[in-house]
Coordinates of C-alpha atoms in Angstrom, one line a residue:
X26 CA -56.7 -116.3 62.8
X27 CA -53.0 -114.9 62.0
X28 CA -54.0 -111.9 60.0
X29 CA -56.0 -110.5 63.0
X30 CA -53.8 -110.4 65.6
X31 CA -50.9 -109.5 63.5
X32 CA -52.7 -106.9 61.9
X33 CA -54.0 -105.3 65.6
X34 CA -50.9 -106.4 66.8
X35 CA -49.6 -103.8 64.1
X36 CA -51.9 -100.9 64.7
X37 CA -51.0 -100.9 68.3
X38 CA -47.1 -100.7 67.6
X39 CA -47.6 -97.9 64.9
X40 CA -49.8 -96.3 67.9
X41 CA -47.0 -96.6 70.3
X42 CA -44.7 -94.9 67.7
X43 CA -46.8 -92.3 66.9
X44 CA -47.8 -91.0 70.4
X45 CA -44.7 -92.2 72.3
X46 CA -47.5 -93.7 74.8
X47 CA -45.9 -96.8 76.0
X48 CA -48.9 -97.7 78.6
X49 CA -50.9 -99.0 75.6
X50 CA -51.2 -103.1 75.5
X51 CA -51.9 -105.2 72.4
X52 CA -54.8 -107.8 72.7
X53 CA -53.7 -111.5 73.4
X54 CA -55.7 -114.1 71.6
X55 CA -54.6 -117.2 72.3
X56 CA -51.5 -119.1 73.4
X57 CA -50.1 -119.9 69.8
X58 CA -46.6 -118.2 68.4
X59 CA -48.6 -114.8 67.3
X60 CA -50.1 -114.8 71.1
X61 CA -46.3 -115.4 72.5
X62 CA -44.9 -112.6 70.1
X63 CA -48.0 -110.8 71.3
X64 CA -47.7 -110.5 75.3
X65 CA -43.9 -110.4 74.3
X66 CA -44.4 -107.3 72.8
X67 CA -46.5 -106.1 75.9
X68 CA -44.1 -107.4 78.1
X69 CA -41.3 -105.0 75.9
X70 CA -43.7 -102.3 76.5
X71 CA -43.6 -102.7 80.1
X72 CA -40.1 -102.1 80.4
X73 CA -40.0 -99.4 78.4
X74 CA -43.0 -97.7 80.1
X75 CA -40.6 -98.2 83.7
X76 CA -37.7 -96.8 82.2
X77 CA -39.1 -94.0 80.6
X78 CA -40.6 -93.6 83.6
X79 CA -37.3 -93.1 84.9
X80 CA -35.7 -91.3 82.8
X81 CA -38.9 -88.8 82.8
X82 CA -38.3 -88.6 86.8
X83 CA -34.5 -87.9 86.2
X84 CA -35.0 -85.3 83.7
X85 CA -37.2 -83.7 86.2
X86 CA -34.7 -83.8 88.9
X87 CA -32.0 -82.9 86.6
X88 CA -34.3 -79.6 85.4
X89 CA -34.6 -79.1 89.1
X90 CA -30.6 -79.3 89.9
X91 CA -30.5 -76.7 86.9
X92 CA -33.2 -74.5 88.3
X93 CA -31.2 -74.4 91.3
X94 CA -27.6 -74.2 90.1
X95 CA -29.4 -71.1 88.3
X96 CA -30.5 -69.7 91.0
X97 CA -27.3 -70.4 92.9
X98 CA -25.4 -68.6 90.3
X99 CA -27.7 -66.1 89.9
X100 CA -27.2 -65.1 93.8
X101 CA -23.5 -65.5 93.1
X102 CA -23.5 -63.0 90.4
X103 CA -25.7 -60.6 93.0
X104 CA -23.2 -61.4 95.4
X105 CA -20.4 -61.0 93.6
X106 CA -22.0 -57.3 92.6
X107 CA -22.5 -56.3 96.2
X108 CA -18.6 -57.3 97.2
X109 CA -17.6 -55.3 93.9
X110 CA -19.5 -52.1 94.9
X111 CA -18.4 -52.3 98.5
X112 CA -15.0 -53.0 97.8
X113 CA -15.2 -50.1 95.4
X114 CA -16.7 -47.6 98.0
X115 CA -13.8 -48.6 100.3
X116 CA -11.3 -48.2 97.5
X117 CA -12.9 -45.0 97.1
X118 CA -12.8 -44.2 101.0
X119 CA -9.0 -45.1 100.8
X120 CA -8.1 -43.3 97.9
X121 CA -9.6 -40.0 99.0
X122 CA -8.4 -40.1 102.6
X123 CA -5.3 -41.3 101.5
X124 CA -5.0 -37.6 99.8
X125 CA -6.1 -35.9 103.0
X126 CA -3.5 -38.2 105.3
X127 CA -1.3 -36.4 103.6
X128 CA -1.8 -33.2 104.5
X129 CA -2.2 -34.0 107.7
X130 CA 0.8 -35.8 107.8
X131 CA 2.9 -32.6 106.9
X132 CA 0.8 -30.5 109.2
X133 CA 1.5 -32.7 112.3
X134 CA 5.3 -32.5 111.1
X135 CA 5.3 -28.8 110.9
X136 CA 3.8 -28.4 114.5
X137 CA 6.1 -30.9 115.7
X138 CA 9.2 -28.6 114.1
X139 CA 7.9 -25.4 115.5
X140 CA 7.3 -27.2 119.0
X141 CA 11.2 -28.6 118.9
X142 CA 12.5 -24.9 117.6
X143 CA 10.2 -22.8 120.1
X144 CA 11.3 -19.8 121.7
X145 CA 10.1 -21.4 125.0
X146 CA 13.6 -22.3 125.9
X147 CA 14.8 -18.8 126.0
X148 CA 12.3 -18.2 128.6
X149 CA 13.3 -21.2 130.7
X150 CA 17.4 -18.9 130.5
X151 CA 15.6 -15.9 131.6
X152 CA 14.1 -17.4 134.5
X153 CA 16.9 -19.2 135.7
X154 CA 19.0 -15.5 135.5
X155 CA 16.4 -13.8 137.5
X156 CA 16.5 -17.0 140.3
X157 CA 20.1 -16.9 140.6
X158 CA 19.8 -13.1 141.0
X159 CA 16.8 -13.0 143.0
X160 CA 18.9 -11.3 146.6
X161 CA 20.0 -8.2 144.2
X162 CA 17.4 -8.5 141.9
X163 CA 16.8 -4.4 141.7
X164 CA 20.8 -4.0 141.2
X165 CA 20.6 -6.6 139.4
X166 CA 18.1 -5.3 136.7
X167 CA 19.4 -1.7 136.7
X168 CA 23.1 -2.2 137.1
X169 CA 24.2 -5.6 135.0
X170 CA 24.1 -5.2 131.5
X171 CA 22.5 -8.6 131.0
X172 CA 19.8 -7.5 133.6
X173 CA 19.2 -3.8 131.8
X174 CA 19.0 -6.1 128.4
X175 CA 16.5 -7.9 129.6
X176 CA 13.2 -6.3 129.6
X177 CA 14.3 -5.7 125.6
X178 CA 15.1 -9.5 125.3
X179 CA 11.7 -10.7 127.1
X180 CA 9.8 -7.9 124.5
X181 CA 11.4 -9.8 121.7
X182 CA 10.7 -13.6 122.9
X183 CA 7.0 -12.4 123.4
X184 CA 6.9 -11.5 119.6
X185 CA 8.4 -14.5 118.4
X186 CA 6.0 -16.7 120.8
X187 CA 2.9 -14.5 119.6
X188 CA 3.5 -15.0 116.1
X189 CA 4.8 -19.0 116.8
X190 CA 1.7 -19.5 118.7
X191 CA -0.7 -18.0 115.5
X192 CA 1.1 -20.2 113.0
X193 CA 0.5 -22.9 115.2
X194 CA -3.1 -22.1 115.9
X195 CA -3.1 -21.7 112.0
X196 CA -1.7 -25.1 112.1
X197 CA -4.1 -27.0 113.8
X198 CA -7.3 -25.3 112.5
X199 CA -6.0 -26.6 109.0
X200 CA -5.2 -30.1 110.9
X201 CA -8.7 -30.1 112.3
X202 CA -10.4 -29.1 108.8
X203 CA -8.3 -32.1 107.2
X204 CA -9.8 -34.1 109.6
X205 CA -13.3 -33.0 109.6
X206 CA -12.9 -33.7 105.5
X207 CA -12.0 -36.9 106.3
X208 CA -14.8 -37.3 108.2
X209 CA -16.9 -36.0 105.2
X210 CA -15.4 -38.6 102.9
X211 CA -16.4 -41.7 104.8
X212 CA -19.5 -40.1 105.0
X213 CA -20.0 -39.4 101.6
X214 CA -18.8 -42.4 100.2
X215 CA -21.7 -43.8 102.7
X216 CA -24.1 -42.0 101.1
X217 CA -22.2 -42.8 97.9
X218 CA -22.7 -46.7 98.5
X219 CA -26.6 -46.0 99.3
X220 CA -27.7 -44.5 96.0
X221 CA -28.0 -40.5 98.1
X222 CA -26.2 -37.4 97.7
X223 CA -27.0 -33.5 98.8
X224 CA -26.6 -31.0 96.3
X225 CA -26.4 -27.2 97.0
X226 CA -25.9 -24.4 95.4
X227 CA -22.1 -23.8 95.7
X228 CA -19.1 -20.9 94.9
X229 CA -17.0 -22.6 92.4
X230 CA -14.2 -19.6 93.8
X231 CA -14.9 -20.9 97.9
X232 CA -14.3 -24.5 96.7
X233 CA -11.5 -24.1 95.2
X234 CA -10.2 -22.1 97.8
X235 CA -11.1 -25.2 100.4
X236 CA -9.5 -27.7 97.8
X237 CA -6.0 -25.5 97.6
X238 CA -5.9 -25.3 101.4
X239 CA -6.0 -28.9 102.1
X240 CA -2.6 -29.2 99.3
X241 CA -1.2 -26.0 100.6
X242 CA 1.7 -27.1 102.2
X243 CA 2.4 -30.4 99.5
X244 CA 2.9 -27.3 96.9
X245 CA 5.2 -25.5 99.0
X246 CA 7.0 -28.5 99.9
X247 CA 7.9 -29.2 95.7
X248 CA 8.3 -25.8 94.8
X249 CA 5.4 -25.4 92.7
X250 CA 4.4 -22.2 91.7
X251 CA 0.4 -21.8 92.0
X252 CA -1.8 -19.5 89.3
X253 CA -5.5 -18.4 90.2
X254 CA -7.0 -17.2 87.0
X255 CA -11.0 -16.9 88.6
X256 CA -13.5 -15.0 86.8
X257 CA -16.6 -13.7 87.7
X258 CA -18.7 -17.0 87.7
X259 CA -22.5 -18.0 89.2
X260 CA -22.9 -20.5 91.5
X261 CA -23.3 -24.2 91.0
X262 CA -25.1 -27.2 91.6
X263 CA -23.5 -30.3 93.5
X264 CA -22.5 -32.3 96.1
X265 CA -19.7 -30.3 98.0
X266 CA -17.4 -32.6 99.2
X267 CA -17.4 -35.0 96.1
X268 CA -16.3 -31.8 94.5
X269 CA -13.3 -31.5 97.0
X270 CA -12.8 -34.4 96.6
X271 CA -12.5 -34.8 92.9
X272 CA -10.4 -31.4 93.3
X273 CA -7.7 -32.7 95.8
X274 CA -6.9 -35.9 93.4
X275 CA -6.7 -33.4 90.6
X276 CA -4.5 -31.5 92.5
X277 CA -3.1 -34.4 93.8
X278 CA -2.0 -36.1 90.1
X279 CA -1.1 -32.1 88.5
X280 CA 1.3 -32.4 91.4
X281 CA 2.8 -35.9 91.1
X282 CA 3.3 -35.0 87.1
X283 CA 5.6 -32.6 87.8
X284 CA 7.8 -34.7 90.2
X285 CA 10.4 -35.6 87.4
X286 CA 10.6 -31.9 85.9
X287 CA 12.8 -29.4 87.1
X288 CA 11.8 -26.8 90.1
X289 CA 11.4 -23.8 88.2
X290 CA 9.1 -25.4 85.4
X291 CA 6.8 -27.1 87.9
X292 CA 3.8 -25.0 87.6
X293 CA -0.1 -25.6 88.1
X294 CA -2.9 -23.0 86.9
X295 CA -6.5 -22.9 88.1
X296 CA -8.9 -21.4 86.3
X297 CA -12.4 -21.2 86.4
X298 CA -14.9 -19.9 83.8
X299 CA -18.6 -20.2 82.3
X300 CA -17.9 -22.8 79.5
X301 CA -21.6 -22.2 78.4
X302 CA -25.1 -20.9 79.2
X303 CA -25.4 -24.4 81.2
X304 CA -22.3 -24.7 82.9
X305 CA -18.6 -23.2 84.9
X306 CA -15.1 -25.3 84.2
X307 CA -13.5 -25.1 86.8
X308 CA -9.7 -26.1 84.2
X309 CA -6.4 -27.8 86.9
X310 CA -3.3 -27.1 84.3
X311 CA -0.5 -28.4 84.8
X312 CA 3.3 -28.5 83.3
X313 CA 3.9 -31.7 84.1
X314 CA 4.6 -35.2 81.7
X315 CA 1.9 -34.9 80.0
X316 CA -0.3 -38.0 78.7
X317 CA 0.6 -39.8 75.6
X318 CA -2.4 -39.6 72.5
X319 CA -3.1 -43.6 72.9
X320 CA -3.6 -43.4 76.5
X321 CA -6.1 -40.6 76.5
X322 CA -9.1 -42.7 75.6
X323 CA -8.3 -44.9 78.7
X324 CA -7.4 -42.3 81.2
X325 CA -11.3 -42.2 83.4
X326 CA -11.3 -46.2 83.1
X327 CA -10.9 -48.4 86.2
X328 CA -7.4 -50.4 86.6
X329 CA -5.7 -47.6 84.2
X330 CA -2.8 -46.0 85.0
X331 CA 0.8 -44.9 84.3
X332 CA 1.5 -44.5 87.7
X333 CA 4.2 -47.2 89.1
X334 CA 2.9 -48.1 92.3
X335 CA -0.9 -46.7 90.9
X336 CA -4.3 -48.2 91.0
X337 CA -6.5 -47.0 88.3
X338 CA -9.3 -45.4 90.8
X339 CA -8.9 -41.9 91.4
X340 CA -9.8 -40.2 88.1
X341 CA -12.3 -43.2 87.5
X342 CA -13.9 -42.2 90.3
X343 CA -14.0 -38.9 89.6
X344 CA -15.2 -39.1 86.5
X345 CA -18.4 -41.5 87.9
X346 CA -19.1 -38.7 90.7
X347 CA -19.2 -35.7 87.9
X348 CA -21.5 -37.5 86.4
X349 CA -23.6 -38.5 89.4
X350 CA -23.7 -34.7 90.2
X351 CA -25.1 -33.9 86.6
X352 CA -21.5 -32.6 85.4
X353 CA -18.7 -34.0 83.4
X354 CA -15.2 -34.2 84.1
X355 CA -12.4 -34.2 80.8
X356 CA -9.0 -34.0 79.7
X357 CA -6.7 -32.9 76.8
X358 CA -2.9 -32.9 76.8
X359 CA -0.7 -32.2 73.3
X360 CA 1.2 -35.3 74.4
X361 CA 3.9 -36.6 76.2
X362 CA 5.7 -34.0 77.8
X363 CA 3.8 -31.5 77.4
X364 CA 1.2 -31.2 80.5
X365 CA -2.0 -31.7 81.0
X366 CA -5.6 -30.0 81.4
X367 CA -8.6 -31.7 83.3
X368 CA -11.7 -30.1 82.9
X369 CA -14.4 -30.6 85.6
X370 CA -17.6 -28.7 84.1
X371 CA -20.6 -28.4 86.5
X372 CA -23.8 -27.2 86.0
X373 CA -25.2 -23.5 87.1
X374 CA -27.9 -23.6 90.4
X375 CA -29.8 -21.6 88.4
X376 CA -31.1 -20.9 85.2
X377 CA -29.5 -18.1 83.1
X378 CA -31.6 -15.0 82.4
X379 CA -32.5 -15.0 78.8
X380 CA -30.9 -11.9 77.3

C-alpha cells in the first residue's frame, strides 16, 4: 500500500525528467500522506506545465522580434548600400564636372576679357568723326589728314575684329563642347549607377586630343609645357567619355603636382603606345612632386589622398571605371620629388593578326 504508489509515483517523476513532458499526472490512490505528496506533486506539475508554457510562448515571440530585427537590419544594410552607391555616383558626378567647371570657368573669363578690350570702341570714334563732319564730309575725307587716314584705320579695325570675332567663336565652341561633356558626365554616371555602359571602337590619338582641349587653357595659364609622343596605334574598345573623363583628372592631378615647382620645370608628356598584343597605354608623365614609396599601394583607394583640401575619389574612380571597361589603370613614380607616371592601358577593338 506505500511501495506502490511510491514506486509509480517514482516512474512518473523519472518520466517527467527524461522527456521534459510536464502534462503527465501520477495516479492518486487514496487520501493518506503518499496520496497528499502524490496530487502535490501533480499539482507542482501543473505549474510547471503553465510556465513552461510561457516561457515556450516568449521564446517564440522573442525568435520572432529576432527574425524581425534581422530583417530590419538586413534592409538597413541594403539601404545603407543603395545611399553608399548613390552618394558615390554623385561624388563621382561632382568630381568630374567639377574638372570641366573649370574650364569653362576660364573660357567664360577669356570672352569676357576680349569683350572688355574689343576693337568695337574704335568704331564707335570713327563714327562719331564722320557725324560731326557729315556737311563736308567729301573735303572732309580727301582734305583732313584724319579723314584721308581713315579708310587705312577702318582696314585695320576690320582685321583686329575679324580675328577677335574667330577667337571668340573659337571660344565659345570650346565653351559649348565643355558643356555638352558635362552633359555626358551626368549621363554617364546615370548609366554608371544602372549597371550600363556603351563601348566603341575608339582613336586613342582623337581622345586624347578631346581630353587636352578641355585643359587647354589650365596649361597655359601655369606655364606648363605639353609633349605629344603618339605612335602609330589601333583603335580601342570603351566607353568614350569615362575615358575623358579618367583623362581630364589625370591631367587634372599631373597639373596640380607641378603647382609648387618652378615654371620652367613644370612639364607633362603624353604618350601613347601598344604595351602588348592585347592592349595601347595611353602613359600622362609628369614632373611634378612625385608620390612617396609607402603611399603608392594606397593611391587608387577611396578616402586617400595627399591633397590638402582632397577627397580620395578621383583616381579611385578611375581606377573602378578602367576596369569596368575591361582595362587597367597604374602608376609608378621613383619617389618623392621625382614625378609621376599613370598608366591607363585599354584593350584593342580588335584582334591582332597573327604574324
Amino acid at each position: 500500500m506505500i511501495i506502490g504508489p511510491i514506486s509509480r509515483l517514482a516512474t512518473v517523476a523519472n518520466e517527467v525528467a527524461s522527456k521534459g513532458d510536464y502534462s503527465m499526472r501520477a495516479q492518486v490512490d487514496g487520501n493518506d500522506e503518499v496520496g497528499v505528496l502524490t496530487s502535490t506533486f501533480n499539482d507542482m506539475l501543473s505549474r510547471i506545465e503553465d510556465s513552461d508554457s510561457d516561457l515556450r510562448e516568449a521564446y517564440k515571440q522573442l525568435e520572432s522580434e529576432v527574425t524581425e530585427r534581422e530583417r530590419l537590419q538586413d534592409d538597413l544594410v541594403k539601404t545603407s548600400r543603395v545611399a553608399s552607391g548613390m552618394a558615390e555616383v554623385a561624388t563621382g558626378v561632382l568630381h568630374n564636372v567639377g574638372n570641366v567647371l573649370n574650364t569653362v570657368n576660364l573660357s567664360v573669363h577669356s570672352i569676357e576679357d576680349q569683350s572688355g578690350a574689343s576693337r568695337l570702341t574704335h568704331l564707335s570714334q570713327v563714327v562719331d568723326i564722320l557725324e560731326s563732319h557729315q556737311s563736308a564730309l567729301a573735303d572732309f575725307l580727301t582734305t583732313d589728314k584724319r579723314g584721308i587716314a581713315l579708310p587705312g584705320f577702318l582696314a585695320k579695325v576690320t582685321s583686329f575684329l575679324r580675328a577677335e570675332n574667330e577667337e571668340m567663336r573659337d571660344e565659345v565652341k570650346r565653351l559649348v563642347r565643355n558643356i555638352e561633356h558635362i552633359k555626358e558626365i551626368v549621363s554617364t554616371q546615370q548609366n554608371l549607377a544602372k549597371g550600363l555602359g556603351v563601348s566603341d571602337d575608339l582613336d586613342p590619338v582623337s581622345i586624347v586630343e578631346e581630353a587636352l582641349s578641355l585643359n587647354k587653357d589650365i596649361f597655359e595659364k601655369h606655364s606648363i609645357e605639353l609633349v605629344k609622343e603618339f605612335e602609330g596605334v589601333p583603335t580601342i574598345l570603351g566607353d568614350r567619355h569615362k575615358i575623358i573623363q579618367i583623362l581630364v583628372n589625370l591631367l587634372t592631378n599631373a597639373r596640380d603636382a607641378m603647382q609648387v615647382i618652378d615654371t620652367y620645370r613644370r612639364k607633362i608628356t603624353i604618350r601613347i603606345q601598344v604595351m602588348d598584343y592585347e592592349s595601347v597605354g595611353i602613359k600622362i608623365i609628369d614632373s611634378g612632386l612625385g608620390i612617396k614609396p609607402s603611399d603608392l599601394p594606397n593611391i587608387f583607394h577611396h578616402g586617400f589622398t595627399t591633397k590638402a583640401d582632397g577627397h580620395g575619389f578621383g583616381l579611385h574612380m578611375s581606377a573602378l571605371s578602367a576596369q569596368e571597361m575591361g582595362g587597367s589603370l597604374n602608376v609608378h613614380s621613383e619617389g618623392y620629388g621625382r614625378g609621376a607616371e599613370f598608366t591607363l592601358c585599354m584593350p584593342l577593338a580588335t584582334e591582332p593578326a597573327l604574324v
